[in-house]
Amino acid sequence: LGLDYAFANHLVEDPESKTLTGELVAGKPIVHAQKKLDLLRQLAGENDIPIERTIAVGDGSNDLLMLGAAGLGVAFNAKPKVQKAAPTRLNGESLLDIAYLIGCTRRDIDAALAGP
Protein backbone atom coordinates (compact mmCIF):
# COMPACT_ATOMS: atom_id res chain seq x y z
CA LEU A 1 0.00 0.00 0.00
CA GLY A 2 2.96 2.33 0.25
CA LEU A 3 2.23 3.28 3.85
CA ASP A 4 4.94 4.74 6.05
CA TYR A 5 3.21 3.50 9.22
CA ALA A 6 0.42 1.08 10.04
CA PHE A 7 -0.99 0.20 13.45
CA ALA A 8 -3.92 -2.13 13.97
CA ASN A 9 -5.38 -4.72 16.24
CA HIS A 10 -4.65 -8.29 15.20
CA LEU A 11 -7.93 -10.00 14.38
CA VAL A 12 -8.75 -13.71 14.18
CA GLU A 13 -9.41 -15.07 10.70
CA ASP A 14 -12.06 -17.73 10.16
CA PRO A 15 -10.16 -20.49 8.32
CA GLU A 16 -13.16 -21.62 6.30
CA SER A 17 -14.54 -18.29 5.09
CA LYS A 18 -11.19 -16.46 5.14
CA THR A 19 -12.94 -13.52 6.81
CA LEU A 20 -12.12 -11.67 10.00
CA THR A 21 -14.23 -12.64 12.99
CA GLY A 22 -13.77 -9.41 14.93
CA GLU A 23 -12.15 -11.31 17.80
CA LEU A 24 -8.68 -10.25 18.90
CA VAL A 25 -5.70 -12.58 18.54
CA ALA A 26 -4.64 -13.58 22.05
CA GLY A 27 -1.34 -12.16 23.21
CA LYS A 28 -1.11 -9.39 20.62
CA PRO A 29 -1.09 -5.75 21.76
CA ILE A 30 -4.38 -3.88 21.66
CA VAL A 31 -4.51 -0.48 19.97
CA HIS A 32 -6.91 1.16 22.42
CA ALA A 33 -8.01 4.79 22.75
CA GLN A 34 -4.99 6.01 24.73
CA LYS A 35 -2.60 4.12 22.43
CA LYS A 36 -4.16 5.80 19.38
CA LEU A 37 -3.69 9.21 20.96
CA ASP A 38 -0.12 8.36 21.96
CA LEU A 39 0.68 7.15 18.42
CA LEU A 40 -0.74 10.34 16.89
CA ARG A 41 1.43 12.47 19.17
CA GLN A 42 4.47 10.23 18.69
CA LEU A 43 4.29 10.24 14.88
CA ALA A 44 3.67 13.97 14.77
CA GLY A 45 6.67 14.57 17.03
CA GLU A 46 8.99 12.19 15.16
CA ASN A 47 8.13 13.92 11.90
CA ASP A 48 8.24 17.50 13.23
CA ILE A 49 4.56 18.02 12.47
CA PRO A 50 2.63 20.26 14.87
CA ILE A 51 -0.33 18.30 16.26
CA GLU A 52 -2.68 20.95 14.85
CA ARG A 53 -1.48 19.97 11.34
CA THR A 54 -2.45 16.30 11.73
CA ILE A 55 -5.51 14.41 10.54
CA ALA A 56 -7.10 11.49 12.34
CA VAL A 57 -9.97 9.38 11.03
CA GLY A 58 -12.01 6.93 13.07
CA ASP A 59 -15.42 5.38 13.55
CA GLY A 60 -15.62 4.19 17.13
CA SER A 61 -15.65 5.54 20.67
CA ASN A 62 -12.06 4.42 21.10
CA ASP A 63 -11.09 6.96 18.42
CA LEU A 64 -12.49 10.03 20.20
CA LEU A 65 -9.33 10.97 22.12
CA MET A 66 -7.32 10.84 18.91
CA LEU A 67 -9.97 12.71 16.90
CA GLY A 68 -10.13 15.46 19.51
CA ALA A 69 -6.36 15.93 19.60
CA ALA A 70 -5.77 16.05 15.86
CA GLY A 71 -5.91 19.27 13.92
CA LEU A 72 -8.67 17.66 11.86
CA GLY A 73 -10.48 14.78 13.53
CA VAL A 74 -12.98 13.08 11.24
CA ALA A 75 -15.59 10.54 12.27
CA PHE A 76 -15.98 8.54 9.06
CA ASN A 77 -19.16 6.47 8.73
CA ALA A 78 -19.07 6.39 12.50
CA LYS A 79 -21.50 5.20 15.08
CA PRO A 80 -24.04 7.91 16.06
CA LYS A 81 -22.41 8.61 19.46
CA VAL A 82 -19.05 9.17 17.76
CA GLN A 83 -20.54 11.42 15.08
CA LYS A 84 -22.05 13.63 17.79
CA ALA A 85 -18.83 13.87 19.79
CA ALA A 86 -16.28 14.17 16.96
CA PRO A 87 -15.05 17.54 15.71
CA THR A 88 -16.01 16.65 12.12
CA ARG A 89 -18.10 13.90 10.57
CA LEU A 90 -18.20 12.53 7.07
CA ASN A 91 -20.42 9.77 5.75
CA GLY A 92 -19.42 8.54 2.35
CA GLU A 93 -18.62 5.56 0.21
CA SER A 94 -14.85 5.84 0.17
CA LEU A 95 -12.01 7.02 2.36
CA LEU A 96 -10.93 8.98 -0.71
CA ASP A 97 -13.55 11.48 0.44
CA ILE A 98 -11.03 12.49 3.13
CA ALA A 99 -8.63 13.56 0.36
CA TYR A 100 -11.30 15.87 -1.06
CA LEU A 101 -11.96 17.22 2.44
CA ILE A 102 -8.35 18.39 2.71
CA GLY A 103 -8.35 20.00 -0.72
CA CYS A 104 -7.05 17.32 -3.07
CA THR A 105 -8.44 17.28 -6.58
CA ARG A 106 -9.38 14.23 -8.61
CA ARG A 107 -6.17 14.76 -10.57
CA ASP A 108 -4.14 14.74 -7.33
CA ILE A 109 -5.79 11.51 -6.23
CA ASP A 110 -5.34 9.80 -9.59
CA ALA A 111 -1.65 10.76 -9.61
CA ALA A 112 -1.14 9.42 -6.08
CA LEU A 113 -2.90 6.16 -6.92
CA ALA A 114 -0.87 5.73 -10.10
CA GLY A 115 2.36 5.75 -8.11
CA PRO A 116 5.81 6.80 -9.31
Tab-separated table of C-alpha atoms in Angstrom, residues 18-69:
chain	number	residue	atom	x	y	z
A	18	LYS	CA	-11.188	-16.456	5.139
A	19	THR	CA	-12.940	-13.518	6.806
A	20	LEU	CA	-12.125	-11.667	9.997
A	21	THR	CA	-14.233	-12.639	12.988
A	22	GLY	CA	-13.773	-9.405	14.928
A	23	GLU	CA	-12.150	-11.305	17.801
A	24	LEU	CA	-8.677	-10.246	18.896
A	25	VAL	CA	-5.705	-12.577	18.539
A	26	ALA	CA	-4.644	-13.577	22.051
A	27	GLY	CA	-1.342	-12.163	23.213
A	28	LYS	CA	-1.113	-9.395	20.620
A	29	PRO	CA	-1.086	-5.754	21.761
A	30	ILE	CA	-4.383	-3.882	21.657
A	31	VAL	CA	-4.514	-0.483	19.969
A	32	HIS	CA	-6.914	1.156	22.420
A	33	ALA	CA	-8.010	4.789	22.753
A	34	GLN	CA	-4.993	6.006	24.726
A	35	LYS	CA	-2.596	4.122	22.432
A	36	LYS	CA	-4.158	5.796	19.384
A	37	LEU	CA	-3.694	9.213	20.965
A	38	ASP	CA	-0.122	8.359	21.962
A	39	LEU	CA	0.676	7.155	18.423
A	40	LEU	CA	-0.737	10.341	16.888
A	41	ARG	CA	1.426	12.469	19.169
A	42	GLN	CA	4.473	10.228	18.686
A	43	LEU	CA	4.295	10.240	14.881
A	44	ALA	CA	3.673	13.973	14.767
A	45	GLY	CA	6.673	14.567	17.026
A	46	GLU	CA	8.986	12.190	15.163
A	47	ASN	CA	8.129	13.919	11.903
A	48	ASP	CA	8.241	17.495	13.227
A	49	ILE	CA	4.562	18.019	12.473
A	50	PRO	CA	2.633	20.259	14.866
A	51	ILE	CA	-0.328	18.300	16.263
A	52	GLU	CA	-2.676	20.953	14.849
A	53	ARG	CA	-1.476	19.972	11.342
A	54	THR	CA	-2.452	16.303	11.732
A	55	ILE	CA	-5.506	14.407	10.540
A	56	ALA	CA	-7.104	11.487	12.342
A	57	VAL	CA	-9.969	9.382	11.034
A	58	GLY	CA	-12.005	6.928	13.071
A	59	ASP	CA	-15.420	5.381	13.547
A	60	GLY	CA	-15.617	4.193	17.135
A	61	SER	CA	-15.650	5.536	20.668
A	62	ASN	CA	-12.057	4.416	21.100
A	63	ASP	CA	-11.092	6.956	18.422
A	64	LEU	CA	-12.491	10.028	20.195
A	65	LEU	CA	-9.329	10.974	22.125
A	66	MET	CA	-7.315	10.844	18.911
A	67	LEU	CA	-9.968	12.710	16.904
A	68	GLY	CA	-10.128	15.455	19.511
A	69	ALA	CA	-6.358	15.932	19.601
